[in-house]
Tab-separated table of C-alpha atoms in Angstrom:
chain	number	residue	atom	x	y	z
A	1	MET	CA	-15.622	-2.642	20.003
A	2	ILE	CA	-12.748	-0.915	18.191
A	3	LYS	CA	-10.307	-2.301	20.804
A	4	ILE	CA	-11.408	-5.872	20.005
A	5	ALA	CA	-11.144	-5.196	16.274
A	6	PHE	CA	-7.680	-3.734	16.846
A	7	LEU	CA	-6.583	-6.793	18.794
A	8	LYS	CA	-8.031	-9.095	16.123
A	9	THR	CA	-6.170	-7.216	13.374
A	10	ILE	CA	-2.848	-7.467	15.209
A	11	ILE	CA	-3.270	-11.163	16.127
A	12	PHE	CA	-4.359	-12.206	12.598
A	13	SER	CA	-1.562	-10.168	11.093
A	14	LEU	CA	1.061	-11.679	13.413
A	15	ILE	CA	-0.025	-15.184	12.429
A	16	LEU	CA	0.047	-14.184	8.768
A	17	ILE	CA	3.515	-12.591	9.155
A	18	ILE	CA	4.863	-15.918	10.417
A	19	ILE	CA	3.155	-17.752	7.539
A	20	GLN	CA	4.538	-15.093	5.170
A	21	LEU	CA	8.108	-15.825	6.269
A	22	ILE	CA	7.920	-19.622	6.578
A	23	VAL	CA	5.378	-20.938	4.069
A	24	ILE	CA	4.934	-18.243	1.414
A	25	PRO	CA	8.538	-18.477	0.061
A	26	PHE	CA	7.571	-21.952	-1.222
A	27	ILE	CA	4.958	-20.430	-3.546
A	28	ALA	CA	7.192	-17.599	-4.799
A	29	ILE	CA	7.188	-17.120	-8.563
A	30	GLU	CA	10.406	-15.432	-9.719
A	31	ASN	CA	10.801	-13.810	-6.279
A	32	ILE	CA	7.245	-12.491	-6.421
A	33	VAL	CA	5.174	-13.376	-3.386
A	34	PRO	CA	1.730	-12.391	-2.132
A	35	PHE	CA	1.748	-10.235	1.007
A	36	LEU	CA	-0.756	-11.833	3.381
A	37	PRO	CA	-0.561	-9.551	6.473
A	38	ILE	CA	-2.282	-6.816	4.465
A	39	LEU	CA	-5.529	-8.843	4.261
A	40	PRO	CA	-6.704	-8.260	7.876
A	41	LEU	CA	-5.462	-4.664	7.677
A	42	VAL	CA	-7.650	-3.848	4.664
A	43	TYR	CA	-10.624	-5.831	5.997
A	44	PHE	CA	-10.676	-4.232	9.454
A	45	THR	CA	-9.843	-0.752	8.134
A	46	LEU	CA	-12.931	-0.897	5.897
A	47	LEU	CA	-14.918	-1.712	9.046
A	48	ASN	CA	-13.287	0.782	11.433
A	49	GLY	CA	-11.983	3.792	9.524
A	50	GLN	CA	-8.892	5.702	8.531
A	51	ILE	CA	-7.192	6.385	11.884
A	52	PHE	CA	-7.649	2.721	12.800
A	53	GLY	CA	-6.039	1.674	9.516
A	54	THR	CA	-3.122	4.092	9.872
A	55	ILE	CA	-2.234	3.011	13.429
A	56	ALA	CA	-2.854	-0.710	12.841
A	57	GLY	CA	-0.776	-0.524	9.638
A	58	ALA	CA	2.099	1.112	11.518
A	59	LEU	CA	2.039	-1.585	14.228
A	60	ILE	CA	1.832	-4.488	11.757
A	61	GLY	CA	4.652	-2.873	9.767
A	62	LEU	CA	6.783	-2.577	12.905
A	63	PHE	CA	6.249	-6.256	13.754
A	64	PHE	CA	7.025	-7.246	10.165
A	65	ASP	CA	10.235	-5.187	10.088
A	66	ILE	CA	11.445	-6.636	13.382
A	67	ILE	CA	10.584	-10.263	12.577
A	68	SER	CA	11.731	-10.304	8.971
A	69	GLY	CA	15.090	-8.657	9.600
A	70	GLY	CA	14.345	-6.173	6.806
A	71	LEU	CA	14.691	-2.390	6.831
A	72	LEU	CA	13.315	-1.094	10.140
A	73	GLY	CA	10.766	1.644	9.403
A	74	GLY	CA	10.155	0.615	5.780
A	75	GLY	CA	7.234	-1.640	6.643
A	76	VAL	CA	5.906	0.913	9.154
A	77	LEU	CA	5.650	3.687	6.577
A	78	ALA	CA	4.449	1.437	3.743
A	79	LEU	CA	1.724	-0.337	5.737
A	80	SER	CA	0.483	2.788	7.572
A	81	THR	CA	0.203	4.498	4.168
A	82	ALA	CA	-1.721	1.463	2.844
A	83	GLY	CA	-4.023	1.647	5.903
A	84	PHE	CA	-4.435	5.400	5.460
A	85	ILE	CA	-5.360	5.031	1.772
A	86	THR	CA	-7.790	2.169	2.540
A	87	GLY	CA	-9.408	4.436	5.159
A	88	TYR	CA	-10.684	6.693	2.349
A	89	PHE	CA	-13.014	3.856	1.294
A	90	TYR	CA	-14.513	3.568	4.759
A	91	GLY	CA	-18.216	4.400	4.990
A	92	GLU	CA	-19.984	4.180	8.359
A	93	ASN	CA	-23.112	2.549	6.968
A	94	LYS	CA	-21.517	0.871	4.003
A	95	SER	CA	-18.839	-1.229	5.725
A	96	ASP	CA	-20.736	-4.449	5.159
A	97	ILE	CA	-21.169	-3.713	1.460
A	98	TYR	CA	-17.495	-2.865	1.087
A	99	THR	CA	-16.161	-5.938	2.891
A	100	ARG	CA	-18.647	-8.425	1.473
A	101	SER	CA	-18.706	-7.384	-2.149
A	102	PHE	CA	-16.281	-7.476	-5.036
A	103	TRP	CA	-15.186	-3.959	-4.019
A	104	PHE	CA	-13.104	-5.589	-1.278
A	105	ILE	CA	-10.761	-6.980	-3.965
A	106	VAL	CA	-10.493	-3.548	-5.581
A	107	TYR	CA	-9.569	-1.892	-2.243
A	108	LEU	CA	-7.151	-4.721	-1.475
A	109	PHE	CA	-5.533	-4.197	-4.878
A	110	ALA	CA	-5.095	-0.460	-4.250
A	111	ALA	CA	-3.704	-0.940	-0.720
A	112	THR	CA	-1.302	-3.719	-1.742
A	113	PHE	CA	-0.011	-1.713	-4.680
A	114	VAL	CA	0.706	1.274	-2.409
A	115	TYR	CA	2.407	-1.007	0.133
A	116	SER	CA	4.514	-2.993	-2.362
A	117	PHE	CA	5.661	0.039	-4.309
A	118	LEU	CA	6.543	2.075	-1.197
A	119	TYR	CA	8.280	-0.816	0.580
A	120	ALA	CA	10.386	-1.659	-2.464
A	121	SER	CA	11.264	2.010	-3.068
A	122	LEU	CA	12.340	2.490	0.545
A	123	SER	CA	14.242	-0.745	0.958
A	124	SER	CA	16.105	-0.662	-2.338
A	125	ASN	CA	19.100	1.657	-2.499
A	126	ASN	CA	20.097	0.558	-5.959
A	127	PRO	CA	20.098	3.562	-8.324
A	128	GLY	CA	20.051	1.122	-11.255
A	129	LEU	CA	16.504	0.083	-10.411
A	130	SER	CA	14.252	1.966	-12.830
A	131	PHE	CA	10.950	3.579	-11.871
A	132	LEU	CA	9.131	1.383	-14.386
A	133	SER	CA	10.677	-1.738	-12.862
A	134	LEU	CA	9.596	-0.542	-9.398
A	135	ILE	CA	6.027	-0.004	-10.650
A	136	ILE	CA	5.707	-3.289	-12.540
A	137	PHE	CA	7.926	-5.837	-10.752
A	138	GLU	CA	7.784	-4.456	-7.219
A	139	GLY	CA	4.321	-2.918	-7.272
A	140	LEU	CA	2.002	-4.530	-9.773
A	141	LEU	CA	3.026	-8.204	-9.823
A	142	PRO	CA	2.967	-8.820	-6.032
A	143	THR	CA	-0.330	-6.886	-5.995
A	144	VAL	CA	-1.899	-9.204	-8.574
A	145	TYR	CA	-0.668	-12.258	-6.635
A	146	THR	CA	-2.026	-10.868	-3.341
A	147	SER	CA	-5.349	-10.031	-5.005
A	148	ILE	CA	-5.697	-13.635	-6.196
A	149	ILE	CA	-5.198	-14.856	-2.612
A	150	GLY	CA	-7.557	-12.050	-1.483
A	151	THR	CA	-10.212	-13.334	-3.866
A	152	LEU	CA	-10.070	-16.729	-2.118
A	153	PHE	CA	-10.396	-14.929	1.232
A	154	TYR	CA	-13.371	-12.960	-0.140
A	155	LEU	CA	-15.041	-16.157	-1.415
A	156	PHE	CA	-14.505	-17.726	2.020
A	157	ILE	CA	-16.137	-14.750	3.773
A	158	SER	CA	-19.070	-14.525	1.338
A	159	LYS	CA	-19.696	-18.308	1.542
A	160	ARG	CA	-19.637	-18.164	5.342
A	161	ASP	CA	-22.442	-15.573	5.227
B	1	MET	CA	-6.291	30.814	19.692
B	2	LEU	CA	-5.469	27.517	21.435
B	3	LYS	CA	-9.051	26.384	21.035
B	4	SER	CA	-9.019	27.034	17.321
B	5	ILE	CA	-5.712	25.153	16.987
B	6	LEU	CA	-7.178	22.210	18.903
B	7	ARG	CA	-10.325	22.327	16.749
B	8	TYR	CA	-8.149	22.405	13.655
B	9	ILE	CA	-6.194	19.369	14.870
B	10	ALA	CA	-9.443	17.556	15.772
B	11	ASN	CA	-10.830	18.219	12.298
B	12	TYR	CA	-7.746	16.874	10.589
B	13	LYS	CA	-6.682	14.311	13.181
B	14	ASN	CA	-6.362	11.504	10.633
B	15	TYR	CA	-3.779	13.548	8.714
B	16	PHE	CA	-1.901	14.408	11.912
B	17	VAL	CA	-1.814	10.726	12.960
B	18	TYR	CA	-0.499	9.703	9.541
B	19	LEU	CA	2.042	12.547	9.481
B	20	SER	CA	3.355	11.612	12.955
B	21	ILE	CA	3.753	7.951	11.948
B	22	ALA	CA	5.429	8.959	8.690
B	23	ILE	CA	7.933	11.167	10.565
B	24	ILE	CA	8.676	8.395	13.104
B	25	SER	CA	9.226	5.818	10.359
B	26	ILE	CA	11.508	8.166	8.393
B	27	PHE	CA	13.584	8.563	11.568
B	28	LEU	CA	13.655	4.770	11.962
B	29	ILE	CA	14.842	4.356	8.366
B	30	LYS	CA	17.442	7.106	8.770
B	31	PHE	CA	18.892	5.614	11.979
B	32	ASN	CA	18.444	1.971	10.956
B	33	ASP	CA	22.047	1.088	11.806
B	34	HIS	CA	22.019	2.807	15.202
B	35	PRO	CA	23.217	0.290	17.879
B	36	LYS	CA	20.047	0.733	19.998
B	37	LEU	CA	17.735	0.113	17.033
B	38	ARG	CA	19.800	-2.922	16.074
B	39	GLN	CA	19.368	-4.213	19.626
B	40	VAL	CA	15.576	-3.867	19.359
B	41	LYS	CA	15.677	-5.680	16.027
B	42	ILE	CA	17.847	-8.483	17.426
B	43	LEU	CA	15.570	-8.891	20.473
B	44	GLY	CA	12.469	-9.220	18.287
B	45	LEU	CA	14.271	-11.452	15.846
B	46	THR	CA	15.388	-13.844	18.597
B	47	ASN	CA	11.889	-14.212	20.056
B	48	PHE	CA	10.203	-14.841	16.741
B	49	ALA	CA	13.031	-16.984	15.427
B	50	ILE	CA	12.270	-19.429	18.244
B	51	VAL	CA	8.633	-19.625	17.065
B	52	ASN	CA	9.733	-19.955	13.446
B	53	TYR	CA	12.302	-22.584	14.308
B	54	SER	CA	9.786	-24.688	16.256
B	55	LEU	CA	7.376	-24.551	13.307
B	56	ASP	CA	10.182	-25.429	10.941
B	57	GLN	CA	11.063	-28.452	13.080
B	58	VAL	CA	7.451	-29.648	12.847
B	59	ILE	CA	7.465	-29.169	9.054
B	60	ASN	CA	10.765	-31.055	8.720
B	61	PHE	CA	9.775	-33.828	11.158
B	62	PHE	CA	9.238	-36.410	8.447
B	63	LYS	CA	12.317	-35.490	6.461
B	64	SER	CA	15.338	-37.696	7.076
B	65	ASP	CA	18.017	-35.589	5.468
B	66	LYS	CA	21.044	-36.265	7.673
B	67	GLU	CA	22.886	-38.111	4.935
B	68	ILE	CA	22.025	-35.494	2.317
B	69	ASN	CA	23.280	-32.757	4.652
B	70	ALA	CA	26.538	-34.617	5.206
B	71	LEU	CA	27.047	-34.987	1.452
B	72	LYS	CA	26.214	-31.334	0.865
B	73	TYR	CA	28.751	-30.391	3.537
B	74	GLN	CA	31.396	-32.481	1.807
B	75	ASN	CA	30.463	-31.003	-1.578
B	76	ALA	CA	30.765	-27.451	-0.262
B	77	LYS	CA	34.229	-28.168	1.125
B	78	LEU	CA	35.328	-29.778	-2.152
B	79	MET	CA	33.888	-26.914	-4.183
B	80	MET	CA	35.986	-24.421	-2.231
B	81	GLN	CA	39.111	-26.514	-2.720
B	82	VAL	CA	38.585	-27.259	-6.416
B	83	ASN	CA	38.001	-23.641	-7.242
B	84	LEU	CA	41.099	-22.602	-5.416
B	85	LEU	CA	43.147	-25.143	-7.335
B	86	ARG	CA	41.680	-23.999	-10.599
B	87	GLN	CA	42.857	-20.457	-10.003
B	88	ASN	CA	46.397	-20.079	-11.277
B	89	GLY	CA	47.379	-22.667	-8.681
B	90	PHE	CA	51.120	-22.872	-8.885
B	91	GLU	CA	52.069	-19.226	-9.176
B	92	ASN	CA	49.528	-18.247	-6.597
B	93	LYS	CA	50.867	-20.785	-4.139
B	94	LYS	CA	54.375	-19.425	-4.593
B	95	LEU	CA	53.199	-15.888	-3.873
B	96	LYS	CA	51.216	-17.052	-0.891
B	97	ASP	CA	54.230	-18.863	0.492
B	98	LEU	CA	56.275	-15.710	0.071
B	99	LEU	CA	53.699	-13.545	1.830
B	100	ASN	CA	52.832	-16.265	4.368
B	101	LEU	CA	49.080	-15.783	3.870
B	102	THR	CA	46.404	-18.145	5.147
B	103	ASP	CA	45.163	-20.925	2.874
B	104	THR	CA	41.500	-20.332	1.953
B	105	SER	CA	40.806	-24.031	1.436
B	106	LYS	CA	41.283	-24.551	5.157
B	107	PHE	CA	38.325	-22.379	6.122
B	108	ASP	CA	36.069	-24.030	8.585
B	109	LEU	CA	32.452	-24.542	7.418
B	110	ILE	CA	29.528	-24.372	9.833
B	111	PRO	CA	26.403	-26.185	8.518
B	112	VAL	CA	23.181	-24.219	9.062
B	113	ASN	CA	19.507	-24.476	8.111
B	114	ILE	CA	17.235	-21.692	6.905
B	115	VAL	CA	14.487	-20.911	9.415
B	116	SER	CA	12.607	-18.281	7.421
B	117	LYS	CA	12.977	-16.271	4.236
B	118	LEU	CA	12.061	-12.676	3.451
B	119	VAL	CA	11.382	-13.036	-0.255
B	120	SER	CA	11.289	-9.736	-2.052
B	121	ARG	CA	12.736	-8.700	-5.392
B	122	THR	CA	15.108	-6.219	-3.764
B	123	GLN	CA	15.680	-7.523	-0.222
B	124	GLY	CA	16.716	-11.172	-0.131
B	125	THR	CA	17.164	-11.944	3.563
B	126	TYR	CA	17.206	-15.364	5.276
B	127	LEU	CA	17.109	-16.265	8.952
B	128	LEU	CA	19.529	-19.071	9.926
B	129	ASN	CA	19.380	-21.436	12.896
B	130	LYS	CA	22.827	-20.712	14.357
B	131	GLY	CA	24.226	-17.599	16.020
B	132	SER	CA	26.963	-16.254	18.251
B	133	ASN	CA	26.793	-19.400	20.457
B	134	ASP	CA	28.279	-21.251	17.469
B	135	SER	CA	30.892	-18.486	17.090
B	136	ILE	CA	29.137	-16.943	14.106
B	137	LYS	CA	29.914	-13.282	13.600
B	138	SER	CA	28.496	-10.531	11.454
B	139	GLY	CA	30.407	-10.328	8.157
B	140	MET	CA	31.006	-14.065	7.675
B	141	PRO	CA	30.313	-15.367	4.118
B	142	VAL	CA	27.552	-17.918	3.528
B	143	ILE	CA	27.804	-20.564	0.790
B	144	ASP	CA	25.955	-23.654	-0.401
B	145	GLU	CA	27.543	-26.682	-2.088
B	146	LYS	CA	27.718	-24.789	-5.405
B	147	GLY	CA	28.829	-21.282	-4.498
B	148	LEU	CA	28.373	-17.999	-2.670
B	149	VAL	CA	24.923	-17.242	-1.208
B	150	GLY	CA	25.493	-14.076	0.830
B	151	ILE	CA	26.875	-12.535	3.990
B	152	ILE	CA	25.850	-12.559	7.662
B	153	SER	CA	24.387	-9.157	8.557
B	154	GLU	CA	22.935	-9.619	12.074
B	155	VAL	CA	23.695	-12.172	14.782
B	156	THR	CA	21.830	-13.154	17.950
B	157	SER	CA	22.889	-15.879	20.386
B	158	GLU	CA	20.856	-18.588	18.594
B	159	PHE	CA	20.123	-17.157	15.150
B	160	SER	CA	21.665	-15.061	12.415
B	161	VAL	CA	20.446	-13.100	9.401
B	162	VAL	CA	22.034	-13.522	5.982
B	163	LYS	CA	21.829	-10.891	3.241
B	164	THR	CA	21.708	-12.922	0.016
B	165	LEU	CA	23.192	-12.015	-3.371
B	166	LYS	CA	19.625	-11.056	-4.326
B	167	ASN	CA	19.727	-8.054	-1.985
B	168	SER	CA	20.194	-4.701	-3.665
B	169	THR	CA	22.196	-3.362	-0.707
B	170	LEU	CA	24.972	-5.921	-1.231
B	171	SER	CA	27.773	-5.198	-3.732
B	172	ILE	CA	30.570	-7.704	-4.246
B	173	ALA	CA	34.039	-7.368	-5.788
B	174	VAL	CA	34.321	-10.209	-8.313
B	175	THR	CA	36.820	-11.521	-10.864
B	176	ILE	CA	36.232	-13.338	-14.129
B	177	GLN	CA	38.419	-16.389	-13.571
B	178	ARG	CA	39.678	-16.960	-17.146
B	179	THR	CA	40.870	-13.413	-17.820
B	180	ASN	CA	41.181	-11.876	-14.331
B	181	VAL	CA	38.848	-9.011	-15.212
B	182	ASP	CA	37.653	-7.343	-11.991
B	183	GLY	CA	34.287	-5.702	-11.402
B	184	ILE	CA	31.573	-4.954	-8.872
B	185	MET	CA	28.517	-7.196	-8.943
B	186	ASP	CA	25.096	-5.918	-7.803
B	187	TRP	CA	21.525	-7.211	-7.728
B	188	ASP	CA	19.359	-4.757	-9.702
B	189	GLY	CA	16.023	-6.303	-8.727
B	190	LYS	CA	15.915	-8.503	-11.837
B	191	GLU	CA	19.370	-9.985	-12.274
B	192	LEU	CA	22.925	-10.043	-10.970
B	193	ILE	CA	24.933	-7.589	-12.991
B	194	ILE	CA	28.547	-6.389	-13.320
B	195	LYS	CA	28.457	-2.874	-14.691
B	196	ASN	CA	30.788	-0.818	-16.845
B	197	ILE	CA	33.292	-3.405	-18.086
B	198	PRO	CA	35.197	-2.028	-21.125
B	199	THR	CA	34.150	-3.725	-24.386
B	200	THR	CA	37.811	-4.410	-25.184
B	201	TYR	CA	38.045	-6.841	-22.243
B	202	ASP	CA	37.828	-10.521	-23.106
B	203	VAL	CA	34.598	-11.776	-21.515
B	204	LEU	CA	32.597	-14.695	-22.920
B	205	PRO	CA	29.268	-16.241	-21.946
B	206	GLY	CA	29.963	-19.228	-19.699
B	207	ASP	CA	33.064	-17.705	-18.042
B	208	GLN	CA	33.349	-18.541	-14.344
B	209	ILE	CA	33.014	-15.665	-11.878
B	210	GLU	CA	34.475	-15.798	-8.378
B	211	THR	CA	35.107	-13.445	-5.483
B	212	SER	CA	38.029	-11.124	-6.115
B	213	ASP	CA	41.309	-10.910	-4.233
B	214	PHE	CA	40.389	-7.259	-3.669
B	215	SER	CA	37.151	-8.100	-1.860
B	216	THR	CA	37.033	-6.681	1.657
B	217	LEU	CA	34.014	-8.846	2.525
B	218	PHE	CA	34.699	-12.313	1.133
B	219	PRO	CA	37.639	-14.701	0.906
B	220	PRO	CA	39.095	-14.911	-2.611
B	221	ALA	CA	38.187	-17.619	-5.139
B	222	VAL	CA	34.696	-18.476	-3.902
B	223	PRO	CA	32.545	-19.358	-6.969
B	224	VAL	CA	29.849	-16.749	-7.543
B	225	GLY	CA	28.371	-17.634	-10.913
B	226	ILE	CA	28.839	-17.743	-14.681
B	227	VAL	CA	28.553	-15.045	-17.342
B	228	LEU	CA	25.155	-15.212	-19.045
B	229	GLU	CA	25.467	-12.412	-21.578
B	230	LYS	CA	27.114	-9.089	-22.362
B	231	LYS	CA	24.992	-6.018	-22.991
B	232	ALA	CA	26.604	-2.949	-24.527
B	233	ASN	CA	25.557	0.391	-23.010
B	234	ALA	CA	24.382	3.413	-25.016
B	235	LEU	CA	27.827	4.609	-26.137
B	236	GLY	CA	29.116	1.109	-26.869
B	237	LEU	CA	32.402	1.669	-24.995
B	238	LEU	CA	31.373	-0.221	-21.893
B	239	HIS	CA	29.143	-3.192	-21.325
B	240	ASN	CA	27.191	-4.735	-18.501
B	241	ILE	CA	27.532	-8.427	-17.780
B	242	SER	CA	24.563	-10.496	-16.615
B	243	VAL	CA	25.501	-13.222	-14.161
B	244	LYS	CA	23.761	-16.479	-13.276
B	245	SER	CA	24.558	-17.374	-9.674
B	246	SER	CA	26.179	-20.763	-9.027
B	247	ALA	CA	24.279	-21.199	-5.770
B	248	ASP	CA	20.590	-22.017	-5.800
B	249	ILE	CA	19.603	-18.920	-3.844
B	250	ASP	CA	15.811	-19.191	-4.142
B	251	GLY	CA	15.663	-22.910	-3.425
B	252	ALA	CA	18.311	-22.899	-0.698
B	253	GLU	CA	17.637	-24.964	2.430
B	254	ASN	CA	20.954	-26.096	3.918
B	255	LEU	CA	23.795	-23.621	3.877
B	256	PHE	CA	27.300	-23.292	5.261
B	257	ILE	CA	28.841	-20.349	7.030
B	258	VAL	CA	32.528	-19.896	6.286
B	259	ARG	CA	34.443	-19.087	9.455
B	260	TYR	CA	36.229	-16.145	7.849
B	261	LEU	CA	36.532	-12.545	8.934
B	262	SER	CA	38.118	-10.284	6.395
B	263	ASN	CA	38.951	-7.430	8.768
B	264	ILE	CA	40.790	-9.743	11.158
B	265	GLN	CA	42.905	-11.096	8.302
B	266	ALA	CA	43.644	-7.605	7.066
B	267	MET	CA	44.762	-6.662	10.586
B	268	GLN	CA	47.016	-9.726	10.771
B	269	ILE	CA	48.695	-8.882	7.461
B	270	LYS	CA	49.175	-5.269	8.550
B	271	ASN	CA	50.760	-6.398	11.788
B	272	LYS	CA	53.059	-8.808	9.895
B	273	LEU	CA	54.151	-6.054	7.516
B	274	LYS	CA	54.745	-3.704	10.441
B	275	ARG	CA	56.871	-6.340	12.179
B	276	SER	CA	58.901	-7.054	9.034
B	277	ASN	CA	59.520	-3.312	8.501
B	278	ASN	CA	60.761	-2.949	12.069
């Protein structure tokens, strides 16, 4: 069961990574873009637990780093940390409540913030970049954008049920 | 003893998994420029670039932009020439004749399309549809019809990666054309900025900025941008200059790679000097 979920997470994320690099730049607002590959990571981590999230996050991060031509290892650490943090919200009997309620958006927000902030901190070697700028422009704004897209994803899932 | 260690690990396995991944990724970050890691990156990049390129072809199927591309190509060539002429033309030409240096207006331009973009506030990176098969090499400058866009950082046989001006790891030696004030321009995550220019220097909003003669990465006199504003630092002795890039970096689609390799030129000049000394 977990193997199938793992495969699903990787396949969905790979598709979303390609969309992220080809289509998403067209909807960038002042260089701020939503980060789609985190959606399946958060969703399946809430269903399968912390270790699942950490390993899946690392693999998605590795694919993202290789495909995007960005800093190799930056995505691995940032996404595995996001998966690890999301894993704290995993509850064996509460998975359905977590993934099919408004809480999903809250967890997505937390995971995306951790990812965006860590990835920007690791990939930027500019000492002029202030901590506040990292928090707001690199962390918070992409997180809000991703959460808006996540809300649409959540509405799609809840309507399907 | 062993049993209790194993039990301990089993109890905290999630932390151990995370810690192992964190250590591996820190190693990856640390040795990011290692030739073997670069090879892995290039291999992955090539495979996925093919997928990206095919998708891009489908998206652009209905666009007939051959004529526009040709005009953009012509514009880019003219832009390079005009800017060179603008720059103290006569005296410069004399000096160049004396030193027998290459003429930058004769640089060959290779038209390329963007296959995918990594849009981030600190890491502007684009994937281009031409690589070493078209004699593109790492370190070549990339321009559009208005000015400098970035520099080639990785090359595969079919594709190449360009680090744009909006990448915080790229610093460029620039000159303010009107007054010949030199500085280093960086992307700070919000804007392009030239730091620590003395307040006594004559810099005005609207002044043209171009690549410096001292640049080890770019050919001289490539338009970079214009001065937006001057901001004095805390002591008031120095100021930082905000720059608006000439090139449309965010909206870029068709770019040109300048067939220029700074190190090769430097080697040629060194050899010439050596020969003349002998």
